[in-house]
Amino acid sequence: MNKMKKVFVSQMVVLALVLYFSVLSFAGQTKNIILMIGDGMGPSHVQIAWLYATRQLGKNLVMTEVMDNGRTAYMVNDTADSTVTESAAAAVQMATGVKVLARAIGIGPDGKVLKTILEMAKEKGKATGLVTTSGITDATPAAFVAHVGHRSKEDVIAEQLIKSNVNILFGGRKDFFIPETEKGKRKDERNLLMEAGQNGYIIVETAEEMKKAQAEKILGLFNKENMLFEIDRKESLEPSLAEMTAKAIEVLQRNKEGFFLMVEAGRIDHAAHHHNISAVISDTLAFDEAIKVAYDFQKNCPDTLLIVTADHETGGLAVIGHSQTSQEYVGINLEAISKIKGSHEKRNKELGKDPTPEKIKEVIKKYYEVDLKDDEVKGIKENILSKLDSRHFRYDRDGIIAFMLRLYHRIGWATDSHTATPLFLWGIGPGSEKIKGWRHNTEVFFIMKEAYGF
Ligand SMILES: [Zn+2]
């Protein structure tokens, strides 16, 4: 070999090595992934929370900061059996990359068990965590680690959770861990809190206990049922979603191999099912505070991929242009919405089972500062819409009250269920390059898998 040839060959070898190692370092450069899911959070929910934050509270959303500094895609979510999804199929599709049937948890349409991104991360020695304001046994967190034919088998999901070795499990629905004889919902007499303790979990039930807990495995069950809506939470002992997210990151980041964390704002969906605009806004803002915690961590640890998205839209929510009297477009009445005193759950307790017209007038005045007209009170009392459309207004009283208030608040709802409205998908950090254009929710799995280099 002459001298020129030798130089050329050695240059080519160096070039090949550089290319090889740069591909390797790209594939494996993501140490941590934080996947944040607003359940039921469609683009309108985000936009109304943004209008409320900027015009009523005088601040911007962290969500829009993530959009400005990161990447954005539109995301669709059709399943193997429907163009409109529910939370189980949506979360399984993001967790496994496979299009599945409605309501199955971690099981493919062929009946086979699917491996999730959390399980892959755990196999590689990473720490793992699941956080939600809904039940920890509910569909979204369950989809990342449980495998059952139907999401309603929450007693079985609870059994799988306590055996999972997932480091952080924070949420509600403690009832599925406690036997009926101790006022829980388990028919098999097992006390899973005791069993979780035997499996090495520290159990915490309040924000204070959570903050103090020093352990590698923490099971936080903060309510017998779902955790409270943010609008009702302030005087309770429950942690906020941001506090749960901060604690999860504090524990998980100790693992040298990195971590996978899924954080769900689980109750935006519930608020939207019940046409409860104040809870939609306050739970979306609480989600935004949790995103701030995760984004601050991502800025300090840039080998973290932060993904923020939703599972589906709930309610067919829209801003209405006109009030009862306006000739011009005026849009959403943020000031009226800011006066709402509590969630529909609290309001309904005060209304009681079959309220008199006077009681309806009084409770609506108390919760909304709205003086309903007599025909509107009568409309609520008789639930006139259920006579026209009994299926749509199955949450009868919530539906009719929201309908009567729609021109006061100037927002409308198309359905009390889910829609196929395309969702936002945002990402920042290594591996977020593919978050652009028109994505399907199954691709979230492949984006995460490639980012980790698995
Ligand atoms: Zn829902």
Coordinates of C-alpha atoms in Angstrom, one line a residue, residues 162-445:
I162 CA -48.1 -4.0 44.8
K163 CA -46.0 -6.7 43.1
S164 CA -44.7 -4.5 40.4
N165 CA -41.7 -3.0 42.2
V166 CA -42.5 0.3 40.5
N167 CA -40.8 2.8 42.9
I168 CA -43.4 5.5 43.0
L169 CA -47.2 4.8 43.0
F170 CA -49.1 7.9 43.9
G171 CA -52.9 8.5 43.5
G172 CA -56.3 7.7 44.9
R173 CA -58.7 4.8 45.2
K174 CA -57.3 3.3 48.3
D175 CA -60.5 1.2 48.5
F176 CA -59.2 -1.3 46.1
F177 CA -56.4 -2.2 48.5
I178 CA -58.6 -2.8 51.5
P179 CA -61.1 -5.6 52.3
E180 CA -64.9 -4.9 52.5
T181 CA -64.8 -5.9 56.2
E182 CA -62.5 -2.9 56.7
K183 CA -64.8 -0.6 54.6
G184 CA -62.8 -1.1 51.4
K185 CA -63.9 -2.7 48.1
R186 CA -62.0 -6.0 48.1
K187 CA -64.2 -9.1 48.3
D188 CA -61.2 -11.4 48.9
E189 CA -60.4 -10.2 52.5
R190 CA -56.9 -9.4 51.5
N191 CA -55.3 -6.2 52.9
L192 CA -53.0 -5.1 50.1
L193 CA -51.6 -2.3 52.2
M194 CA -50.1 -4.9 54.5
E195 CA -48.9 -7.0 51.6
A196 CA -47.3 -3.9 49.9
G197 CA -45.5 -3.3 53.2
Q198 CA -44.2 -6.9 53.1
N199 CA -43.0 -6.1 49.5
G200 CA -40.9 -3.2 50.7
Y201 CA -43.3 -0.3 50.2
I202 CA -43.6 2.6 52.6
I203 CA -47.3 3.7 52.6
V204 CA -48.2 7.4 52.9
E205 CA -51.7 8.9 53.0
T206 CA -51.2 12.7 53.3
A207 CA -49.0 15.4 51.7
E208 CA -47.0 15.7 54.9
E209 CA -46.3 11.9 55.1
M210 CA -45.3 11.9 51.5
K211 CA -42.9 14.8 51.8
K212 CA -41.2 13.1 54.8
A213 CA -41.0 9.6 53.4
Q214 CA -37.5 8.4 52.8
A215 CA -37.6 5.1 50.8
E216 CA -36.9 3.7 47.4
K217 CA -40.5 2.3 47.1
I218 CA -43.4 4.5 48.2
L219 CA -47.1 3.7 47.8
G220 CA -49.1 7.0 48.2
L221 CA -52.9 6.5 48.5
F222 CA -54.4 9.9 49.3
N223 CA -58.1 9.3 49.0
K224 CA -60.4 6.3 49.3
E225 CA -61.8 7.3 45.9
N226 CA -60.4 9.6 43.3
M227 CA -58.3 12.5 44.7
L228 CA -60.2 15.7 45.0
F229 CA -60.6 18.2 42.2
E230 CA -58.0 21.0 42.6
I231 CA -60.8 23.5 43.3
D232 CA -61.9 21.5 46.4
R233 CA -58.4 20.3 47.5
K234 CA -57.1 23.4 49.3
E235 CA -58.4 22.5 52.8
S236 CA -57.7 18.8 52.5
L237 CA -54.5 16.8 53.4
E238 CA -53.9 15.8 49.9
P239 CA -50.8 16.8 48.0
S240 CA -51.1 18.7 44.7
L241 CA -50.1 17.1 41.4
A242 CA -47.0 19.3 41.4
E243 CA -46.0 18.1 44.9
M244 CA -46.4 14.5 43.9
T245 CA -44.4 15.1 40.7
A246 CA -41.6 16.8 42.8
K247 CA -41.4 13.9 45.3
A248 CA -41.4 11.3 42.5
I249 CA -38.5 13.0 40.7
E250 CA -36.6 13.4 44.1
V251 CA -36.8 9.7 44.7
L252 CA -36.3 8.4 41.1
Q253 CA -33.3 10.6 40.2
R254 CA -31.2 8.8 42.8
N255 CA -31.0 5.9 40.4
K256 CA -27.7 6.1 38.4
E257 CA -29.3 4.3 35.4
G258 CA -32.0 7.0 35.1
F259 CA -35.8 6.7 35.3
F260 CA -39.2 6.5 33.6
L261 CA -42.0 8.6 35.2
M262 CA -45.6 8.9 34.0
V263 CA -47.6 11.8 35.5
E264 CA -51.4 12.0 34.8
A265 CA -53.7 14.9 35.5
G266 CA -56.5 12.4 35.8
R267 CA -59.5 14.6 36.7
I268 CA -59.6 17.0 33.8
D269 CA -61.5 14.2 32.1
H270 CA -63.9 13.8 35.0
A271 CA -64.6 17.5 35.2
A272 CA -65.3 17.6 31.5
H273 CA -67.6 14.5 31.6
H274 CA -69.7 16.5 34.1
H275 CA -69.5 19.8 32.1
N276 CA -67.7 21.4 35.0
I277 CA -65.7 24.3 33.5
S278 CA -64.1 25.6 36.8
A279 CA -62.7 22.2 37.6
V280 CA -61.5 21.8 34.0
I281 CA -59.6 25.0 34.3
S282 CA -58.2 24.5 37.9
D283 CA -57.1 20.9 37.2
T284 CA -55.5 22.0 33.9
L285 CA -53.7 24.8 35.8
A286 CA -52.6 22.3 38.5
F287 CA -51.3 20.1 35.6
D288 CA -49.4 23.1 34.4
E289 CA -47.7 23.5 37.8
A290 CA -46.7 19.9 37.7
I291 CA -45.3 20.5 34.2
K292 CA -43.2 23.4 35.6
V293 CA -41.7 21.0 38.2
A294 CA -40.8 18.5 35.4
Y295 CA -39.6 21.2 33.0
D296 CA -37.3 22.8 35.7
F297 CA -35.8 19.3 36.3
Q298 CA -35.4 18.8 32.5
K299 CA -33.5 22.2 32.3
N300 CA -31.1 21.1 35.0
C301 CA -30.7 17.5 33.6
P302 CA -30.8 17.9 29.8
D303 CA -30.4 14.2 29.3
T304 CA -34.1 14.0 30.2
L305 CA -36.9 13.8 27.5
L306 CA -40.0 15.5 28.7
I307 CA -43.2 14.7 26.7
V308 CA -46.5 16.4 27.5
T309 CA -49.7 15.2 25.8
A310 CA -53.3 14.0 26.4
D311 CA -55.1 10.7 25.9
H312 CA -58.3 12.0 24.3
E313 CA -60.6 15.0 24.3
T314 CA -63.6 15.0 26.6
G315 CA -66.8 16.9 26.2
G316 CA -66.5 18.6 22.8
L317 CA -65.7 21.8 24.6
A318 CA -65.9 25.1 22.8
V319 CA -65.9 28.8 23.5
I320 CA -69.2 30.4 22.5
G321 CA -69.1 33.9 20.9
H322 CA -72.3 35.4 22.1
S323 CA -74.1 36.0 25.4
Q324 CA -77.9 36.1 25.8
T325 CA -78.0 39.7 24.8
S326 CA -74.8 40.6 22.9
Q327 CA -75.0 41.5 19.2
E328 CA -71.2 41.4 18.8
Y329 CA -68.8 38.6 19.6
V330 CA -67.8 38.7 23.2
G331 CA -66.5 35.2 23.9
I332 CA -65.9 33.3 27.1
N333 CA -66.9 35.0 30.4
L334 CA -63.8 34.5 32.4
E335 CA -64.9 36.7 35.2
A336 CA -68.1 34.8 35.8
I337 CA -66.1 31.5 35.7
S338 CA -63.6 32.9 38.3
K339 CA -66.5 33.3 40.7
I340 CA -67.5 29.6 40.8
K341 CA -67.1 28.3 44.3
G342 CA -66.6 24.6 44.1
S343 CA -66.9 21.5 42.0
H344 CA -70.2 19.9 40.8
E345 CA -69.6 17.2 43.5
K346 CA -69.8 19.7 46.3
R347 CA -72.7 21.6 44.6
N348 CA -74.7 18.4 44.1
K349 CA -74.3 17.4 47.8
E350 CA -75.9 20.7 48.7
L351 CA -78.6 20.4 46.1
G352 CA -79.6 17.0 47.5
K353 CA -81.6 14.4 45.7
D354 CA -84.8 16.2 44.5
P355 CA -84.3 19.9 45.2
T356 CA -87.2 22.4 45.3
P357 CA -87.1 25.3 42.7
E358 CA -86.1 27.6 45.6
K359 CA -83.2 25.3 46.6
I360 CA -82.0 25.2 43.0
K361 CA -82.1 29.0 42.8
E362 CA -80.3 29.3 46.1
V363 CA -77.5 26.8 45.4
I364 CA -76.9 28.2 41.9
K365 CA -76.6 31.7 43.4
K366 CA -74.2 30.5 46.0
Y367 CA -71.9 28.5 43.6
Y368 CA -72.1 30.7 40.5
E369 CA -73.3 34.1 41.6
V370 CA -76.0 33.8 38.9
D371 CA -79.6 34.7 39.4
L372 CA -81.4 32.2 37.3
K373 CA -84.7 33.2 35.8
D374 CA -87.8 31.2 36.8
D375 CA -88.0 29.4 33.5
E376 CA -84.4 28.4 33.8
V377 CA -85.0 27.0 37.3
K378 CA -88.0 25.1 35.9
G379 CA -85.8 23.8 33.1
I380 CA -83.3 22.4 35.6
K381 CA -86.0 21.0 37.9
E382 CA -87.7 19.2 35.0
N383 CA -84.5 18.5 33.2
I384 CA -86.1 19.4 29.9
L385 CA -83.1 18.3 27.8
S386 CA -83.2 14.7 29.0
K387 CA -86.7 14.4 27.4
L388 CA -85.1 15.4 24.0
D389 CA -81.9 13.5 24.4
S390 CA -81.7 11.1 27.3
R391 CA -78.5 9.4 26.2
H392 CA -76.5 12.6 25.9
F393 CA -77.5 14.0 29.2
R394 CA -77.0 10.8 31.2
Y395 CA -75.3 12.9 33.9
D396 CA -78.6 14.6 33.9
R397 CA -78.4 17.3 36.5
D398 CA -74.8 18.3 35.7
G399 CA -75.7 18.4 32.0
I400 CA -78.8 20.5 32.4
I401 CA -77.1 23.0 34.8
A402 CA -74.2 23.5 32.5
F403 CA -76.6 24.0 29.6
M404 CA -78.6 26.6 31.5
L405 CA -75.3 28.4 32.4
R406 CA -73.8 28.1 28.9
L407 CA -74.7 31.7 27.8
Y408 CA -73.6 33.1 31.2
H409 CA -70.2 31.4 30.9
R410 CA -70.2 31.4 27.1
I411 CA -68.8 27.9 26.7
G412 CA -70.6 24.9 25.3
W413 CA -70.3 21.1 25.4
A414 CA -71.0 18.8 22.4
T415 CA -71.2 15.6 24.5
D416 CA -70.8 14.2 28.0
S417 CA -68.3 11.6 26.6
H418 CA -65.1 11.6 24.6
T419 CA -64.4 12.9 21.1
A420 CA -61.8 12.2 18.4
T421 CA -60.5 15.8 18.4
P422 CA -56.7 15.7 17.6
L423 CA -54.5 16.4 20.6
F424 CA -51.3 18.3 21.3
L425 CA -48.1 16.4 21.6
W426 CA -45.2 18.4 23.0
G427 CA -41.6 17.4 23.7
I428 CA -38.3 18.8 24.8
G429 CA -35.0 17.1 25.2
P430 CA -33.0 14.4 23.4
G431 CA -35.3 12.2 21.3
S432 CA -38.0 14.9 20.9
E433 CA -36.8 15.5 17.2
K434 CA -39.6 13.3 15.9
I435 CA -42.3 15.3 17.6
K436 CA -43.6 17.2 14.6
G437 CA -46.4 17.0 12.1
W438 CA -49.3 14.5 12.4
R439 CA -48.5 11.7 14.8
H440 CA -50.5 8.7 16.0
N441 CA -50.4 8.0 19.7
T442 CA -48.8 4.6 19.1
E443 CA -45.7 6.5 17.9
V444 CA -45.2 8.0 21.4
F445 CA -43.9 4.5 22.4

